[in-house]
Coordinates of N, CA and C and ligand atoms in Angstrom, one line a residue:
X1 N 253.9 28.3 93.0 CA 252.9 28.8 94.0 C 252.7 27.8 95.1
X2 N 252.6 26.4 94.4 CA 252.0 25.6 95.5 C 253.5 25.3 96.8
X3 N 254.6 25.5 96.4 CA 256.0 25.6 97.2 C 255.8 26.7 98.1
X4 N 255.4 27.8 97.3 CA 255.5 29.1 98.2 C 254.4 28.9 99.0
X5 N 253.0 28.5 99.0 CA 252.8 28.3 100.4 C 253.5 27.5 101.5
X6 N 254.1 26.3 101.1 CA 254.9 25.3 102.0 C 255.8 26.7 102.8
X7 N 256.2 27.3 102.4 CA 257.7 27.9 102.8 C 256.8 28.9 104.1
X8 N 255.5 29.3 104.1 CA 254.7 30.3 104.8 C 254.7 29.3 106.4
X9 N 255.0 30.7 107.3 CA 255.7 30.2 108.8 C 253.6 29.6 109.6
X10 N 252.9 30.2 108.6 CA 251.3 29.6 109.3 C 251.4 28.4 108.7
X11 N 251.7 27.7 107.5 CA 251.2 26.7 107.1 C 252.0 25.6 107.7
X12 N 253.2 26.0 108.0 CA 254.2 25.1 109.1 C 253.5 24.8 109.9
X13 N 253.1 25.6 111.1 CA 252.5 25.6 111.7 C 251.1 24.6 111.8
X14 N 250.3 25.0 110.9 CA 248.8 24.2 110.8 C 249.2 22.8 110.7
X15 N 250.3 22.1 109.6 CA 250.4 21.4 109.3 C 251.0 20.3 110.5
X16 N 252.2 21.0 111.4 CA 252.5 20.6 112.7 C 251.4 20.1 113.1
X17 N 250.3 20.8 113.3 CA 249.2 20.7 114.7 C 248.0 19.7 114.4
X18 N 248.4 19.4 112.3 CA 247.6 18.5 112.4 C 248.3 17.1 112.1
X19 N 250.0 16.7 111.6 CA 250.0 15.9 111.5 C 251.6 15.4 112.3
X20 N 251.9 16.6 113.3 CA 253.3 16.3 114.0 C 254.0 16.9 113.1
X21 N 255.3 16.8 113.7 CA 256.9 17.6 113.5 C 257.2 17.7 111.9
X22 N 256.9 16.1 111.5 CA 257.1 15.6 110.6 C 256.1 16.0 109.1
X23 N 255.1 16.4 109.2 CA 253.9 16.7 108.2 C 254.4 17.7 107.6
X24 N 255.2 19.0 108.0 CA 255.5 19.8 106.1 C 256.3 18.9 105.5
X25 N 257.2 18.3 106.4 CA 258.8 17.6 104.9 C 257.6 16.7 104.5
X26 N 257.0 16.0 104.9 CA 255.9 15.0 104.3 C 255.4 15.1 103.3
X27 N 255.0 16.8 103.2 CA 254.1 17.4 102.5 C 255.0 17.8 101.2
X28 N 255.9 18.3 101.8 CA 256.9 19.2 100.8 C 257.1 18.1 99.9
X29 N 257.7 16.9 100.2 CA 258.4 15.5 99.1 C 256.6 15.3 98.5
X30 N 256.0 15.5 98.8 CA 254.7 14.5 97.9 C 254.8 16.2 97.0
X31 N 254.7 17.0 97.1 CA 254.5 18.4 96.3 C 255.8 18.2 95.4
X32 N 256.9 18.2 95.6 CA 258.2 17.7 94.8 C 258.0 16.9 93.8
X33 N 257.6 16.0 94.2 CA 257.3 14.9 93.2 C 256.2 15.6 92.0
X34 N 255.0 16.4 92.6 CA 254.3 17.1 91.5 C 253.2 16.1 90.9
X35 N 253.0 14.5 91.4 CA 251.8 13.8 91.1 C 252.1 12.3 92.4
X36 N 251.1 11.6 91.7 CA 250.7 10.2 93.0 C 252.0 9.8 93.5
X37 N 252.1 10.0 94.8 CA 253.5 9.5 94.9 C 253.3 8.4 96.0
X38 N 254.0 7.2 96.2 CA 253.7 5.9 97.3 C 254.3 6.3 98.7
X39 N 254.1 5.8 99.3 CA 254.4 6.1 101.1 C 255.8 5.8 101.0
X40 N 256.4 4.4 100.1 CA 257.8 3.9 100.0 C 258.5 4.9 99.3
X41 N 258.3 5.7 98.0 CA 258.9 7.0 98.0 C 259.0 7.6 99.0
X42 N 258.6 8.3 99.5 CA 258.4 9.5 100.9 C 259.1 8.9 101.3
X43 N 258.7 7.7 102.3 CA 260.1 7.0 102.8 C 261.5 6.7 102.5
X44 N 261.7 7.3 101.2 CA 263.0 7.5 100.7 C 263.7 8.5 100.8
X45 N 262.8 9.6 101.6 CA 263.6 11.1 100.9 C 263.3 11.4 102.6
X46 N 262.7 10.6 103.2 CA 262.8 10.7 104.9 C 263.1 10.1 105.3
X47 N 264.1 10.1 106.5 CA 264.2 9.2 107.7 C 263.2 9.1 108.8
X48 N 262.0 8.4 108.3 CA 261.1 7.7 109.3 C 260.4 6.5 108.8
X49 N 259.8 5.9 109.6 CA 259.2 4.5 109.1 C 258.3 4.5 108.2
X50 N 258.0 4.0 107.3 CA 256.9 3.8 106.8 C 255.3 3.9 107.6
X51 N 255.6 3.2 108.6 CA 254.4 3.6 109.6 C 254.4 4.9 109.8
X52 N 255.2 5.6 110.4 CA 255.0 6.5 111.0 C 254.6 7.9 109.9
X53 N 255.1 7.3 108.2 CA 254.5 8.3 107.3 C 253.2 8.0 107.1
X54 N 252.6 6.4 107.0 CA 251.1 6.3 106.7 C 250.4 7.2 107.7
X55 N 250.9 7.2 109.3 CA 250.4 8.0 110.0 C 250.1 9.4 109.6
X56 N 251.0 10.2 109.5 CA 251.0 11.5 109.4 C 250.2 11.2 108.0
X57 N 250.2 10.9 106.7 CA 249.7 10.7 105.8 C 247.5 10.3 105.9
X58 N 247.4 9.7 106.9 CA 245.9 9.5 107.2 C 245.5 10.4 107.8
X59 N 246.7 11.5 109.0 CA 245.9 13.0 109.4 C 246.0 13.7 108.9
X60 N 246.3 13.8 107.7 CA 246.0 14.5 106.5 C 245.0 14.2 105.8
X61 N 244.7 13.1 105.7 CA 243.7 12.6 105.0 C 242.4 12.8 105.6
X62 N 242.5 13.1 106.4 CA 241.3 12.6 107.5 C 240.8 14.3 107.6
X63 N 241.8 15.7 107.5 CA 241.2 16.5 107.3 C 241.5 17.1 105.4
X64 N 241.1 16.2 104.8 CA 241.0 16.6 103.4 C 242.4 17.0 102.7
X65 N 243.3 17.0 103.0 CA 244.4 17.4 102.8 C 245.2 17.0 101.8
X66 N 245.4 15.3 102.2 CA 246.3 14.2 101.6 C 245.0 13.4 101.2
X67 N 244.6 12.8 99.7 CA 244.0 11.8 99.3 C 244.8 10.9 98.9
X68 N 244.3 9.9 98.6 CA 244.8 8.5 98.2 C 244.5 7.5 96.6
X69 N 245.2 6.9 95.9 CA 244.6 6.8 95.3 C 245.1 5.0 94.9
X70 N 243.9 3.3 95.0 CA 244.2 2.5 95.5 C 244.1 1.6 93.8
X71 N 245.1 1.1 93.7 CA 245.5 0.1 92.8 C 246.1 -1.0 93.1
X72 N 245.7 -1.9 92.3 CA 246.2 -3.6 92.7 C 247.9 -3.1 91.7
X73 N 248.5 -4.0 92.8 CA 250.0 -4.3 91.6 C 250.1 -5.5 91.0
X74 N 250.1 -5.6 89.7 CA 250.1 -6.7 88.7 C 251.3 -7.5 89.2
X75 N 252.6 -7.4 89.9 CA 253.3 -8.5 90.6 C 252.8 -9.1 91.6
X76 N 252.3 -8.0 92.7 CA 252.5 -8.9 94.0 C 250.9 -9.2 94.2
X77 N 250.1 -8.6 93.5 CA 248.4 -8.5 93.9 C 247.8 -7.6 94.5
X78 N 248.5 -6.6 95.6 CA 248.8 -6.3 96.8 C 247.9 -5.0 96.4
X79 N 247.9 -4.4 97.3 CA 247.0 -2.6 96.9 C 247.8 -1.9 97.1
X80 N 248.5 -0.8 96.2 CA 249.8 0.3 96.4 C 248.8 1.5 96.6
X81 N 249.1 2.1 97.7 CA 248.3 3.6 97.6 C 249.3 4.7 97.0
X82 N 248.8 5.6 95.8 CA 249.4 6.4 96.3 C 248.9 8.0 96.0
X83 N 249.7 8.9 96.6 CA 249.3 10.0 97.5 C 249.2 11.4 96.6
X84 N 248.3 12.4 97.2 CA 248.5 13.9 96.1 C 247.8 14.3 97.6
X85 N 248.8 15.4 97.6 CA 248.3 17.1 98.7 C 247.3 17.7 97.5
X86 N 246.3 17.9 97.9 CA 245.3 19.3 97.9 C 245.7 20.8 98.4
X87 N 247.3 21.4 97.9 CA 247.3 22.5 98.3 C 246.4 23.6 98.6
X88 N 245.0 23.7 97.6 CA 244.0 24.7 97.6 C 243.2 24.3 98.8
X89 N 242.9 23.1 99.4 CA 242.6 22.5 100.8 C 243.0 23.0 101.8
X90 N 244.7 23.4 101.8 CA 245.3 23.8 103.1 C 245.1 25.4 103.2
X91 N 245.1 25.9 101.8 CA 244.6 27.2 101.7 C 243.5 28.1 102.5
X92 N 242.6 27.0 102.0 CA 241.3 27.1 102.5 C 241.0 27.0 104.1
X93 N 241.2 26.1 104.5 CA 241.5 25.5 106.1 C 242.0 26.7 106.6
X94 N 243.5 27.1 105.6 CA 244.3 28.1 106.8 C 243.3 29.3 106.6
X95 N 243.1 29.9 105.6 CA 242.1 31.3 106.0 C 240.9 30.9 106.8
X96 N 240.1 30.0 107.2 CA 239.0 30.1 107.7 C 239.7 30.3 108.9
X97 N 240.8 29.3 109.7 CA 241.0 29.7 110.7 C 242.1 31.2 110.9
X98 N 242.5 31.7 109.6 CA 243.5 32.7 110.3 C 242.3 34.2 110.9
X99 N 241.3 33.5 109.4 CA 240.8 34.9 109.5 C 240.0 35.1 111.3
X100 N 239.9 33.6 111.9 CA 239.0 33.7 113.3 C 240.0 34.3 114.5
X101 N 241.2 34.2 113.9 CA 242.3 34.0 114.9 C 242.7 35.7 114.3
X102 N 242.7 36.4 113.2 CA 242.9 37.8 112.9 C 241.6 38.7 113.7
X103 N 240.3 38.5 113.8 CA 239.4 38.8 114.6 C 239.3 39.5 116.2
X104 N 239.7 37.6 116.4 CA 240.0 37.9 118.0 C 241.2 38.6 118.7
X105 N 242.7 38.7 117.6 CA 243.3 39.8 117.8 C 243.1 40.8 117.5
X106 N 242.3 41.4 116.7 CA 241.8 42.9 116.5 C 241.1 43.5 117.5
X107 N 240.2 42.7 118.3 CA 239.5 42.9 119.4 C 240.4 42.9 120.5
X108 N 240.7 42.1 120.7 CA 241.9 42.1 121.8 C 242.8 43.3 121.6
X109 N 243.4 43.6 120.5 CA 244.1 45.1 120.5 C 243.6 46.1 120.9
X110 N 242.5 46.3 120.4 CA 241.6 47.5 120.7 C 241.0 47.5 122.6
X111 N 241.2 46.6 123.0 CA 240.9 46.3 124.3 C 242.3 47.2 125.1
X112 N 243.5 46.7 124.5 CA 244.8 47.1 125.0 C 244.9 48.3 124.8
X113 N 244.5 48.9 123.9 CA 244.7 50.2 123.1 C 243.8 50.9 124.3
X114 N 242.6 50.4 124.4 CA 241.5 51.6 125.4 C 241.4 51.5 126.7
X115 N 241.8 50.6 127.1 CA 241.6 50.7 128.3 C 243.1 50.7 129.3
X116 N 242.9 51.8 130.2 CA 244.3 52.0 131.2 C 244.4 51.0 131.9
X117 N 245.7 50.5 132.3 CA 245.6 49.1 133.4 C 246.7 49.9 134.6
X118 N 246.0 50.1 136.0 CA 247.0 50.0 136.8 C 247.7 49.3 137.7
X119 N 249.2 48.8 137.8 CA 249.5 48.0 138.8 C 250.1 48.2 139.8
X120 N 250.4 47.5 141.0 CA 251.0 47.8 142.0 C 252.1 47.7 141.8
X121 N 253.7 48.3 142.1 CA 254.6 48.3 141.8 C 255.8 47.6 142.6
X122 N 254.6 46.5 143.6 CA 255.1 45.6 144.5 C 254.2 44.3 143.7
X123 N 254.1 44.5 142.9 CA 253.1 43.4 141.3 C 252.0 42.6 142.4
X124 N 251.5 43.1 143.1 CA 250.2 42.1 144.0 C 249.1 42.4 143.2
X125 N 248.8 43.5 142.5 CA 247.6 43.8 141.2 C 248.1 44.3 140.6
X126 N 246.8 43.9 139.7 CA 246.7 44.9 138.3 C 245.3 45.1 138.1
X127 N 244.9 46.2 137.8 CA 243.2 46.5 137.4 C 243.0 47.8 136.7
X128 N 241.6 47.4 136.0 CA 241.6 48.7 135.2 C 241.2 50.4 135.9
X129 N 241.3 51.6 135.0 CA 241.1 52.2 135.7 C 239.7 52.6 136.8
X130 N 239.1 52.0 136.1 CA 237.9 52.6 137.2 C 238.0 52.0 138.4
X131 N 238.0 50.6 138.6 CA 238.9 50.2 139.9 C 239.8 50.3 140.5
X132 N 240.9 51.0 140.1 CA 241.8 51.6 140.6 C 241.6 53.1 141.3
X133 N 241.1 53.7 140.6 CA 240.6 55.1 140.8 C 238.9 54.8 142.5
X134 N 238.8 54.0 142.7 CA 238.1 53.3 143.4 C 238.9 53.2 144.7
X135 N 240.0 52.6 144.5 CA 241.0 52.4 145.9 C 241.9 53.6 146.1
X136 N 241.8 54.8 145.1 CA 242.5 56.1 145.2 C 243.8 55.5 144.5
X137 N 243.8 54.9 143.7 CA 245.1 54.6 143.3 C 246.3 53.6 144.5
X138 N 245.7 53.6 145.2 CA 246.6 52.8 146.4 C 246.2 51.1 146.1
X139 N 247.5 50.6 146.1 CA 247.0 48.8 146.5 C 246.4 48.5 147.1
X140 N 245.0 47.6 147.1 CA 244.6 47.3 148.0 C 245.1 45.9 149.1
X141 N 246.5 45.5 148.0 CA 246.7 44.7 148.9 C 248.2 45.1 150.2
X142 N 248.9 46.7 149.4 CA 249.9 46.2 150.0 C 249.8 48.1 150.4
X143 N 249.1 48.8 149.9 CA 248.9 50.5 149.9 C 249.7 51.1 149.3
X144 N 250.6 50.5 148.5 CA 252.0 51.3 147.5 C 250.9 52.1 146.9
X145 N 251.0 53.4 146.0 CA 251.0 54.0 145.2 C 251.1 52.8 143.7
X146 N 249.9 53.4 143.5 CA 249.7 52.2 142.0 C 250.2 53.0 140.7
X147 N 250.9 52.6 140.1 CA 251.4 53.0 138.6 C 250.2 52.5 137.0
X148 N 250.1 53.7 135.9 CA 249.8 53.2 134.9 C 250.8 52.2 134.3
X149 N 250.2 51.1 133.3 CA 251.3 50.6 132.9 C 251.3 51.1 131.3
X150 N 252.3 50.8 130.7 CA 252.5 51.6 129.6 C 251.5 50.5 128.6
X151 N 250.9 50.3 127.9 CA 250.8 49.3 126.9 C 250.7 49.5 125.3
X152 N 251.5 50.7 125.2 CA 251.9 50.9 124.3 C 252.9 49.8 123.2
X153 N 253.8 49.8 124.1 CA 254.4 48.2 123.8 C 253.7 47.2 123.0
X154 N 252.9 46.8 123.8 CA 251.8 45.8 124.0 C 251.2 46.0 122.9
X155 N 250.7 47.1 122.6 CA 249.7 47.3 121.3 C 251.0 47.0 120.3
X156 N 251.6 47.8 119.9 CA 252.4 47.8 119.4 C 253.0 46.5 119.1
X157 N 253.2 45.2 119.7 CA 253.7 44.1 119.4 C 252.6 43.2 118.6
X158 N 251.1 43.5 118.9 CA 250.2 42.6 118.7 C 250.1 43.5 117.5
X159 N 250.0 44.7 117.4 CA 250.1 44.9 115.9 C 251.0 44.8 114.4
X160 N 251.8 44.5 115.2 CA 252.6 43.9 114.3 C 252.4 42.4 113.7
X161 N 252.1 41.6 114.7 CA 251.6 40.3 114.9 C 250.4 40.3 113.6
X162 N 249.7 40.8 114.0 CA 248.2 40.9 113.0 C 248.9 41.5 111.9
X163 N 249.7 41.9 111.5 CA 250.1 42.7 110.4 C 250.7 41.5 109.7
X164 N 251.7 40.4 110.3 CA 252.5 40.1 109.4 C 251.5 38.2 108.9
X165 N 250.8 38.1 109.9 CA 249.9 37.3 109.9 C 248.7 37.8 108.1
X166 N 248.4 38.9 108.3 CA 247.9 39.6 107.1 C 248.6 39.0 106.1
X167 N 249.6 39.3 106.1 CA 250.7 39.9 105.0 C 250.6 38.2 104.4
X168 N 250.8 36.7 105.3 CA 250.7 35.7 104.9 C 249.4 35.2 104.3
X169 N 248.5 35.5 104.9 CA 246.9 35.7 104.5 C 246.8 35.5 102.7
X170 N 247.3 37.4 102.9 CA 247.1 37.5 100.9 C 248.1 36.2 99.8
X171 N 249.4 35.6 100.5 CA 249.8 35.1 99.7 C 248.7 33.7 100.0
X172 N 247.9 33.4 100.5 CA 246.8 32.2 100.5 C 245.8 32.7 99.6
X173 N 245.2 33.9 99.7 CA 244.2 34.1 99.2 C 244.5 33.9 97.1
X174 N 245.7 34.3 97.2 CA 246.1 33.6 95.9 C 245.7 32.4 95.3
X175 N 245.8 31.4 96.1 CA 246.2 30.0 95.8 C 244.4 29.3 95.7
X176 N 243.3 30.0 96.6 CA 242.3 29.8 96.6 C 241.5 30.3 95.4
Ligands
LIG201 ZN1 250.7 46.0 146.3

């Protein structure tokens, strides 16, 4: 389960936006491993610096994600951190924001869906109908004859959109 969220094209995404390019393979090798794993691991199964994994590894941290856990090493003295993803964390995170982001496209659909838009077919406007029906249907910038536009399309693309966005939703709502 906790793989099959990694593989979900939203949690790519969230995890991009909070920890760079680099933050699912990040994520994926510390979930691989399946317990505490050190940054110098990770760094083995990546080609990037050790810095640049503590990095991505503290913006995780920083939004609950990636914890840490600090031990002395009986050779060197030294403090080894090492790391575990909170998959139920990113779960969480992602529905709060999918569900705000499923909202505002439901609304916005239904915007597309009801309301006629007409444009000029020399593209100098676009307006809805009551303003259009206002200038007699004529441009007011250029006098063409103004056309409905179809937005059938339109609805039709955004519903899909919200649909498949859904469809990833329920595989989170699992894991929570
Ligand atoms: Zn025009």
């Amino acid at each position: 389960m906790k793989e099959k969220i990694l593989n979900l094209n939203i949690t790519k995404d969230f995890l991009t936006t909070i920890g760079g390019q680099n933050a699912p393979e990040v994520v994926k090798v510390c979930l691989e491993k399946n317990k505490d794993i050190t940054d110098e691991e990770i760094s083995k199964k990546i080609p990037l610096k050790i810095t640049e994994i503590r990095t991505i590894l503290n913006q995780l941290h920083y939004r609950g994600i990636a914890c840490y856990n600090k031990a002395k090493t009986k050779r060197s003295g030294w403090y080894n951190y090492t790391w575990t993803i909170k998959t139920k964390r990113i779960a969480e995170l992602l529905l709060e924001q999918k569900a705000e982001e499923i909202n505002r496209m439901e609304k916005r659909q239904e915007l597309e869906k009801n309301y006629e838009q007409f444009a000029c077919p020399g593209k100098c406007t676009q307006m809805a109908f009551e303003i259009a029906a206002e200038y007699q249907f004529k441009c007011p910038e250029c006098g063409k004859q103004m056309n409905i536009i179809d937005n059938r399309k339109i609805a039709r693309e955004s519903k899909q959109k919200i649909e498949s966005i859904k469809r990833e939703v329920n595989v989170l709502k699992k894991v929570v």
